[in-house]
Amino acid sequence: MGGPVLVIELAEAVPTAGVKRLRGFLVGSSARFEEKRPGGYDLNVFADRLGAPAPGELDGRRPFLVYVMGPGIGDEETFEAEHADGPDLEPLIGFSPTHAVDVIAGCNRPIDHLATALLTAAIMDVVGGVANAELLDDQVAVVDGLPGVLAMTDGPLPAVFGTAEFLRAWAPQPGFRLLK
């Protein structure tokens, strides 16, 4: 996979019923769906079904991996590695994440960045949580003041933490692009 990644920080494990709702949403939104493990999915979605403009291709499917991770659900080592060097998030978002959902695009075109943000927002509608996005320096002014921004960090790798509403407000901004 070589496209953008967004992380949804969670205050607790997604309950079994929440994982089932997530699976149902992803199955219903996908042109192709494969469950690698409970909470781990390989899928293709139509970007226009997420609210993105049709990419103008014969086949508008976009590949994604979606992984619910943390103790008791899987990919615990990945969760720990992703959070090992980061700042203490509790003062920023009100909790210390115990679990996360990674949304990973398989391609790196502008439509993939847009679809990643919109898919992440839709997943947040199902499981909750706070989106964690790294920023380029010139993006800080763009996201500052958008609805749903909960916190921002500065420094060499600025980051923004926000709600699904934030992702939906940021995605249509001119020049929108996710960092990683």
Coordinates of N, CA and C in Angstrom, one line a residue:
M1 N 0.9 -1.2 0.0 CA 0.0 0.0 0.0 C 0.9 1.2 0.0
G2 N 0.5 2.2 -0.8 CA 1.4 3.3 -0.9 C 0.7 4.7 -0.9
G3 N -0.4 4.8 -0.3 CA -1.1 6.0 -0.2 C -1.2 6.6 1.2
P4 N -2.1 7.6 1.3 CA -2.2 8.3 2.6 C -2.8 7.4 3.7
V5 N -2.5 7.7 4.9 CA -3.0 7.0 6.1 C -3.6 8.0 7.0
L6 N -4.8 7.7 7.6 CA -5.4 8.4 8.7 C -5.6 7.5 9.8
V7 N -5.4 8.0 11.1 CA -5.6 7.2 12.3 C -6.7 7.8 13.0
I8 N -7.6 6.9 13.5 CA -8.7 7.2 14.4 C -8.3 6.8 15.8
E9 N -8.1 7.7 16.7 CA -7.7 7.4 18.1 C -9.0 7.0 18.9
L10 N -8.9 6.0 19.6 CA -10.0 5.5 20.4 C -9.7 5.4 21.9
A11 N -10.7 5.8 22.7 CA -10.5 5.8 24.2 C -10.6 4.4 24.8
E12 N -11.2 3.5 24.0 CA -11.4 2.2 24.5 C -11.6 1.2 23.3
A13 N -11.6 0.0 23.6 CA -11.8 -1.0 22.5 C -13.1 -0.9 21.9
V14 N -13.2 -1.1 20.6 CA -14.5 -1.1 19.9 C -15.2 -2.4 20.3
P15 N -16.4 -2.3 20.9 CA -17.1 -3.5 21.3 C -17.4 -4.4 20.1
T16 N -17.6 -5.6 20.4 CA -17.9 -6.6 19.3 C -19.1 -6.1 18.4
A17 N -20.1 -5.6 19.0 CA -21.2 -5.1 18.2 C -20.8 -3.9 17.3
G18 N -19.8 -3.1 17.8 CA -19.3 -2.0 17.0 C -18.5 -2.5 15.8
V19 N -17.7 -3.6 16.1 CA -16.9 -4.2 15.0 C -17.9 -4.8 13.9
K20 N -19.0 -5.4 14.4 CA -20.0 -5.9 13.4 C -20.6 -4.8 12.6
R21 N -20.9 -3.7 13.3 CA -21.5 -2.5 12.5 C -20.5 -2.0 11.5
L22 N -19.2 -1.9 11.9 CA -18.2 -1.4 11.0 C -18.1 -2.4 9.8
R23 N -18.1 -3.7 10.1 CA -18.0 -4.7 9.0 C -19.2 -4.5 8.1
G24 N -20.4 -4.4 8.6 CA -21.6 -4.2 7.8 C -21.5 -2.9 7.0
F25 N -21.0 -1.8 7.5 CA -20.9 -0.6 6.8 C -19.9 -0.8 5.6
L26 N -18.8 -1.4 5.9 CA -17.7 -1.6 4.9 C -18.2 -2.5 3.8
V27 N -18.9 -3.6 4.2 CA -19.4 -4.5 3.1 C -20.4 -3.8 2.2
G28 N -21.3 -3.0 2.8 CA -22.2 -2.2 2.0 C -21.7 -1.1 1.2
S29 N -20.5 -0.7 1.5 CA -19.8 0.4 0.8 C -18.8 0.0 -0.2
S30 N -18.6 -1.3 -0.3 CA -17.4 -1.9 -1.0 C -17.8 -2.6 -2.3
A31 N -17.0 -2.4 -3.3 CA -17.1 -3.2 -4.5 C -16.5 -4.5 -4.4
R32 N -15.5 -4.6 -3.5 CA -14.8 -5.8 -3.1 C -14.5 -5.8 -1.7
F33 N -14.7 -6.9 -0.9 CA -14.4 -6.9 0.5 C -13.8 -8.2 0.9
E34 N -12.8 -8.1 1.7 CA -12.2 -9.3 2.2 C -11.8 -9.1 3.7
E35 N -12.3 -10.0 4.6 CA -12.0 -9.8 6.0 C -10.7 -10.7 6.3
K36 N -9.6 -10.0 6.6 CA -8.4 -10.6 7.0 C -8.4 -11.2 8.4
R37 N -9.1 -10.6 9.3 CA -9.3 -11.0 10.6 C -10.5 -10.1 11.2
P38 N -11.1 -10.5 12.3 CA -12.1 -9.6 12.8 C -11.5 -8.2 13.0
G39 N -12.0 -7.2 12.4 CA -11.5 -5.8 12.5 C -10.4 -5.5 11.5
G40 N -10.1 -6.4 10.6 CA -9.0 -6.2 9.6 C -9.6 -6.5 8.2
Y41 N -9.6 -5.4 7.4 CA -10.3 -5.5 6.1 C -9.5 -5.0 5.0
D42 N -9.6 -5.7 3.8 CA -9.0 -5.3 2.6 C -10.2 -5.1 1.6
L43 N -10.4 -3.9 1.1 CA -11.6 -3.5 0.3 C -11.3 -2.6 -0.8
N44 N -12.2 -2.5 -1.7 CA -12.3 -1.5 -2.7 C -13.6 -0.7 -2.6
V45 N -13.5 0.6 -2.5 CA -14.7 1.4 -2.4 C -14.8 2.3 -3.6
F46 N -16.0 2.7 -4.0 CA -16.3 3.7 -5.0 C -16.2 5.1 -4.3
A47 N -15.2 5.9 -4.7 CA -15.0 7.2 -4.1 C -16.3 8.0 -4.2
D48 N -17.0 7.9 -5.3 CA -18.2 8.8 -5.4 C -19.3 8.4 -4.4
R49 N -19.3 7.1 -3.9 CA -20.3 6.7 -2.9 C -20.0 7.3 -1.6
L50 N -18.7 7.8 -1.4 CA -18.3 8.4 -0.1 C -18.6 9.9 -0.2
G51 N -19.0 10.4 -1.4 CA -19.2 11.9 -1.5 C -18.1 12.6 -2.3
A52 N -17.1 11.8 -2.8 CA -16.1 12.4 -3.6 C -16.6 12.5 -5.1
P53 N -16.1 13.4 -5.9 CA -16.4 13.4 -7.3 C -15.9 12.1 -7.9
A54 N -16.7 11.6 -8.9 CA -16.2 10.4 -9.6 C -14.8 10.7 -10.3
P55 N -13.9 9.8 -10.1 CA -12.5 10.1 -10.6 C -12.4 10.1 -12.1
G56 N -13.5 9.8 -12.9 CA -13.4 9.9 -14.3 C -12.8 8.7 -15.0
E57 N -12.6 7.7 -14.2 CA -12.1 6.4 -14.8 C -13.2 5.5 -15.1
L58 N -12.8 4.5 -16.0 CA -13.8 3.5 -16.3 C -14.2 2.7 -15.0
D59 N -13.2 2.5 -14.2 CA -13.4 1.8 -12.9 C -13.0 2.7 -11.8
G60 N -13.9 3.3 -11.0 CA -13.6 4.2 -10.0 C -13.3 3.6 -8.6
R61 N -13.1 2.3 -8.5 CA -12.8 1.7 -7.2 C -11.4 2.1 -6.7
R62 N -11.4 2.4 -5.4 CA -10.1 2.8 -4.7 C -9.8 1.7 -3.7
P63 N -8.6 1.2 -3.6 CA -8.2 0.2 -2.7 C -7.9 0.7 -1.3
F64 N -8.3 0.0 -0.2 CA -8.0 0.4 1.1 C -7.8 -0.8 2.0
L65 N -7.0 -0.6 3.1 CA -6.9 -1.5 4.2 C -7.5 -0.7 5.4
V66 N -8.3 -1.4 6.2 CA -8.9 -0.8 7.4 C -8.6 -1.8 8.5
Y67 N -7.9 -1.3 9.6 CA -7.5 -2.2 10.7 C -7.9 -1.5 12.0
V68 N -8.7 -2.2 12.8 CA -9.0 -1.9 14.1 C -7.9 -2.6 14.9
M69 N -7.2 -1.8 15.8 CA -6.0 -2.4 16.5 C -6.0 -2.0 17.9
G70 N -5.2 -2.8 18.7 CA -5.0 -2.6 20.1 C -5.2 -3.9 20.8
P71 N -5.0 -3.9 22.1 CA -5.1 -5.1 22.9 C -6.5 -5.8 22.7
G72 N -6.4 -7.0 22.5 CA -7.6 -7.8 22.3 C -8.2 -7.9 20.9
I73 N -7.8 -7.1 20.0 CA -8.4 -7.1 18.7 C -7.3 -7.4 17.6
G74 N -6.1 -7.1 17.8 CA -5.0 -7.4 16.9 C -4.1 -6.2 16.6
D75 N -3.0 -6.5 15.9 CA -2.0 -5.5 15.6 C -1.5 -4.7 16.7
E76 N -1.5 -5.3 17.9 CA -1.1 -4.6 19.1 C 0.3 -4.0 19.0
E77 N 1.2 -4.7 18.3 CA 2.6 -4.2 18.2 C 2.6 -2.9 17.3
T78 N 1.8 -2.9 16.3 CA 1.6 -1.7 15.4 C 1.1 -0.6 16.2
F79 N 0.0 -0.8 16.9 CA -0.6 0.3 17.7 C 0.5 0.8 18.7
E80 N 1.2 0.0 19.4 CA 2.2 0.5 20.3 C 3.3 1.2 19.6
A81 N 3.8 0.8 18.5 CA 4.8 1.5 17.7 C 4.3 2.8 17.2
E82 N 3.1 2.9 16.8 CA 2.5 4.2 16.3 C 2.4 5.2 17.4
H83 N 2.3 4.8 18.6 CA 2.1 5.7 19.8 C 3.3 5.8 20.6
A84 N 4.4 5.1 20.4 CA 5.5 5.2 21.2 C 6.2 6.5 21.3
D85 N 6.4 7.1 20.2 CA 7.2 8.4 20.1 C 6.3 9.6 20.0
G86 N 5.0 9.5 20.1 CA 4.2 10.7 20.0 C 4.0 11.4 21.3
P87 N 3.4 12.5 21.2 CA 3.1 13.3 22.5 C 2.0 12.6 23.3
D88 N 1.9 13.0 24.6 CA 0.8 12.6 25.4 C -0.4 13.2 24.9
L89 N -1.4 12.4 24.4 CA -2.6 12.9 23.8 C -3.7 13.3 24.7
E90 N -3.6 12.9 26.0 CA -4.7 13.2 26.9 C -5.0 14.7 27.0
P91 N -3.9 15.5 27.2 CA -4.2 17.0 27.3 C -4.8 17.6 26.0
L92 N -4.5 16.9 24.9 CA -5.0 17.4 23.6 C -6.4 17.0 23.3
I93 N -6.7 15.7 23.5 CA -8.0 15.2 23.0 C -8.9 14.7 24.2
G94 N -8.4 14.7 25.4 CA -9.2 14.3 26.5 C -9.1 12.9 27.0
F95 N -8.2 12.1 26.3 CA -8.0 10.7 26.7 C -6.7 10.2 26.1
S96 N -6.2 9.2 26.7 CA -5.0 8.5 26.2 C -5.5 7.3 25.4
P97 N -5.2 7.2 24.1 CA -5.7 6.2 23.2 C -5.3 4.8 23.7
T98 N -6.3 3.9 23.7 CA -6.0 2.5 24.0 C -6.1 1.6 22.8
H99 N -6.8 2.1 21.8 CA -7.0 1.4 20.5 C -7.1 2.4 19.4
A100 N -7.0 2.0 18.2 CA -7.1 2.9 17.0 C -7.6 2.1 15.8
V101 N -8.0 2.9 14.8 CA -8.4 2.3 13.5 C -7.5 3.0 12.5
D102 N -6.7 2.3 11.7 CA -6.0 2.8 10.7 C -6.7 2.7 9.4
V103 N -6.8 3.7 8.6 CA -7.4 3.7 7.3 C -6.3 4.0 6.3
I104 N -5.9 3.1 5.4 CA -4.8 3.1 4.6 C -5.2 3.0 3.1
A105 N -4.9 4.0 2.4 CA -5.2 4.0 0.9 C -4.1 3.2 0.2
G106 N -4.6 2.5 -0.9 CA -3.6 1.7 -1.7 C -3.0 2.5 -2.8
C107 N -3.5 3.7 -3.1 CA -2.9 4.5 -4.1 C -2.7 5.9 -3.6
N108 N -2.0 6.8 -4.4 CA -1.6 8.1 -3.9 C -2.0 9.2 -4.8
R109 N -3.1 9.1 -5.5 CA -3.6 10.2 -6.4 C -4.4 11.1 -5.5
P110 N -4.7 12.3 -6.0 CA -5.6 13.2 -5.3 C -6.9 12.6 -4.8
I111 N -7.5 11.8 -5.7 CA -8.8 11.2 -5.3 C -8.6 10.2 -4.1
D112 N -7.4 9.6 -4.0 CA -7.2 8.7 -2.9 C -7.1 9.5 -1.6
H113 N -6.5 10.7 -1.6 CA -6.5 11.5 -0.4 C -7.9 11.9 0.0
L114 N -8.7 12.4 -0.9 CA -10.0 12.8 -0.6 C -10.9 11.6 -0.1
A115 N -10.8 10.4 -0.8 CA -11.5 9.2 -0.4 C -11.1 8.8 1.0
T116 N -9.8 8.9 1.3 CA -9.3 8.5 2.6 C -10.0 9.3 3.7
A117 N -10.0 10.6 3.5 CA -10.6 11.5 4.5 C -12.1 11.2 4.7
L118 N -12.8 11.0 3.5 CA -14.3 10.7 3.6 C -14.6 9.3 4.2
L119 N -13.8 8.3 3.8 CA -14.0 7.0 4.4 C -13.7 7.0 5.9
T120 N -12.6 7.7 6.3 CA -12.3 7.8 7.7 C -13.5 8.5 8.5
A121 N -14.0 9.6 7.9 CA -15.2 10.2 8.6 C -16.4 9.3 8.7
A122 N -16.6 8.5 7.6 CA -17.7 7.6 7.7 C -17.5 6.5 8.7
I123 N -16.3 6.0 8.8 CA -15.9 5.0 9.9 C -16.1 5.6 11.2
M124 N -15.7 6.9 11.4 CA -15.9 7.5 12.7 C -17.3 7.6 13.1
D125 N -18.2 7.8 12.1 CA -19.7 7.8 12.4 C -20.1 6.5 13.0
V126 N -19.4 5.4 12.7 CA -19.8 4.1 13.2 C -19.1 3.8 14.5
V127 N -17.8 4.1 14.6 CA -17.0 3.7 15.8 C -16.6 4.8 16.8
G128 N -16.8 6.0 16.4 CA -16.4 7.2 17.2 C -15.0 7.5 17.0
G129 N -14.4 8.1 18.0 CA -13.0 8.4 18.0 C -12.6 9.8 17.5
V130 N -11.3 10.0 17.4 CA -10.8 11.3 17.0 C -9.7 11.1 15.9
A131 N -9.9 11.8 14.8 CA -8.9 11.7 13.7 C -7.6 12.3 14.1
N132 N -6.5 11.7 13.7 CA -5.2 12.2 13.9 C -4.5 12.3 12.6
A133 N -4.2 13.6 12.1 CA -3.6 13.8 10.8 C -2.4 14.6 11.0
E134 N -1.3 14.2 10.4 CA -0.1 15.0 10.3 C -0.3 16.1 9.2
L135 N 0.4 17.2 9.4 CA 0.2 18.4 8.5 C 1.5 18.8 7.9
L136 N 1.4 19.4 6.7 CA 2.5 20.2 6.2 C 2.4 21.6 6.8
D137 N 3.5 22.3 6.9 CA 3.5 23.6 7.5 C 2.4 24.5 6.9
D138 N 2.3 24.5 5.6 CA 1.4 25.4 4.9 C -0.1 25.0 5.1
Q139 N -0.3 23.8 5.7 CA -1.7 23.4 5.9 C -2.2 23.8 7.3
V140 N -1.4 24.3 8.2 CA -1.8 24.7 9.5 C -2.8 25.8 9.5
A141 N -2.5 26.8 8.7 CA -3.4 27.9 8.5 C -4.8 27.5 7.9
V142 N -4.7 26.5 7.0 CA -6.0 26.1 6.3 C -6.9 25.4 7.3
V143 N -6.4 24.5 8.2 CA -7.2 23.8 9.1 C -7.6 24.5 10.3
D144 N -6.8 25.5 10.7 CA -7.0 26.3 11.9 C -8.4 27.0 11.8
G145 N -9.3 26.7 12.7 CA -10.6 27.3 12.6 C -11.7 26.6 11.9
L146 N -11.3 25.4 11.2 CA -12.3 24.6 10.6 C -13.2 24.0 11.7
P147 N -14.5 23.7 11.4 CA -15.3 23.1 12.4 C -14.8 21.7 12.7
G148 N -14.9 21.3 14.0 CA -14.6 20.0 14.4 C -13.1 19.8 14.8
V149 N -12.3 20.9 14.7 CA -10.9 20.8 15.1 C -10.9 20.8 16.7
L150 N -10.3 19.7 17.2 CA -10.2 19.6 18.7 C -8.9 20.2 19.3
A151 N -7.8 19.9 18.5 CA -6.5 20.4 19.0 C -5.5 20.3 17.8
M152 N -4.5 21.1 18.0 CA -3.4 21.1 17.0 C -2.1 21.1 17.7
T153 N -1.1 20.5 17.1 CA 0.3 20.6 17.7 C 1.2 21.3 16.7
D154 N 2.2 21.9 17.2 CA 3.2 22.6 16.2 C 4.5 21.8 16.3
G155 N 5.5 22.4 15.8 CA 6.8 21.7 15.8 C 7.1 21.2 14.4
P156 N 8.2 20.4 14.3 CA 8.6 19.9 13.0 C 7.6 19.1 12.3
L157 N 6.7 18.4 13.0 CA 5.6 17.6 12.4 C 4.3 18.0 13.0
P158 N 3.7 19.1 12.6 CA 2.4 19.5 13.2 C 1.4 18.5 12.9
A159 N 0.4 18.4 13.8 CA -0.7 17.5 13.7 C -2.0 18.2 14.1
V160 N -3.1 17.7 13.5 CA -4.4 18.1 13.9 C -5.2 16.9 14.4
F161 N -6.1 17.2 15.4 CA -7.0 16.2 15.9 C -8.4 16.7 15.7
G162 N -9.3 15.9 15.2 CA -10.6 16.4 14.9 C -11.6 15.3 14.8
T163 N -12.8 15.8 14.6 CA -14.0 15.0 14.4 C -14.3 14.6 13.0
A164 N -15.3 13.8 12.8 CA -15.7 13.5 11.4 C -16.1 14.7 10.7
E165 N -16.7 15.6 11.4 CA -17.1 16.9 10.8 C -15.9 17.7 10.3
F166 N -14.8 17.7 11.0 CA -13.6 18.3 10.6 C -13.1 17.7 9.3
L167 N -13.0 16.4 9.2 CA -12.5 15.7 8.0 C -13.4 16.1 6.8
R168 N -14.7 16.2 7.0 CA -15.6 16.6 5.9 C -15.4 18.0 5.5
A169 N -15.0 18.9 6.4 CA -14.8 20.3 6.1 C -13.4 20.5 5.5
W170 N -12.5 19.7 5.9 CA -11.1 19.9 5.4 C -11.0 19.3 3.9
A171 N -11.6 18.2 3.7 CA -11.3 17.5 2.4 C -11.6 18.3 1.2
P172 N -12.7 19.2 1.1 CA -12.9 19.9 -0.1 C -12.1 21.2 -0.2
Q173 N -11.2 21.5 0.7 CA -10.4 22.7 0.7 C -9.5 22.6 -0.6
P174 N -9.2 23.7 -1.2 CA -8.3 23.7 -2.4 C -6.9 23.2 -2.0
G175 N -6.4 22.3 -2.8 CA -5.1 21.8 -2.5 C -5.0 20.7 -1.4
F176 N -6.2 20.2 -1.0 CA -6.2 19.2 0.1 C -5.3 18.1 -0.2
R177 N -4.5 17.7 0.8 CA -3.7 16.5 0.6 C -3.3 16.0 2.0
L178 N -3.3 14.7 2.2 CA -2.9 14.2 3.5 C -1.4 13.9 3.4
L179 N -0.7 14.1 4.6 CA 0.7 14.0 4.6 C 1.3 12.6 4.4
K180 N 0.8 11.7 5.1 CA 1.4 10.3 5.0 C 0.4 9.4 4.4

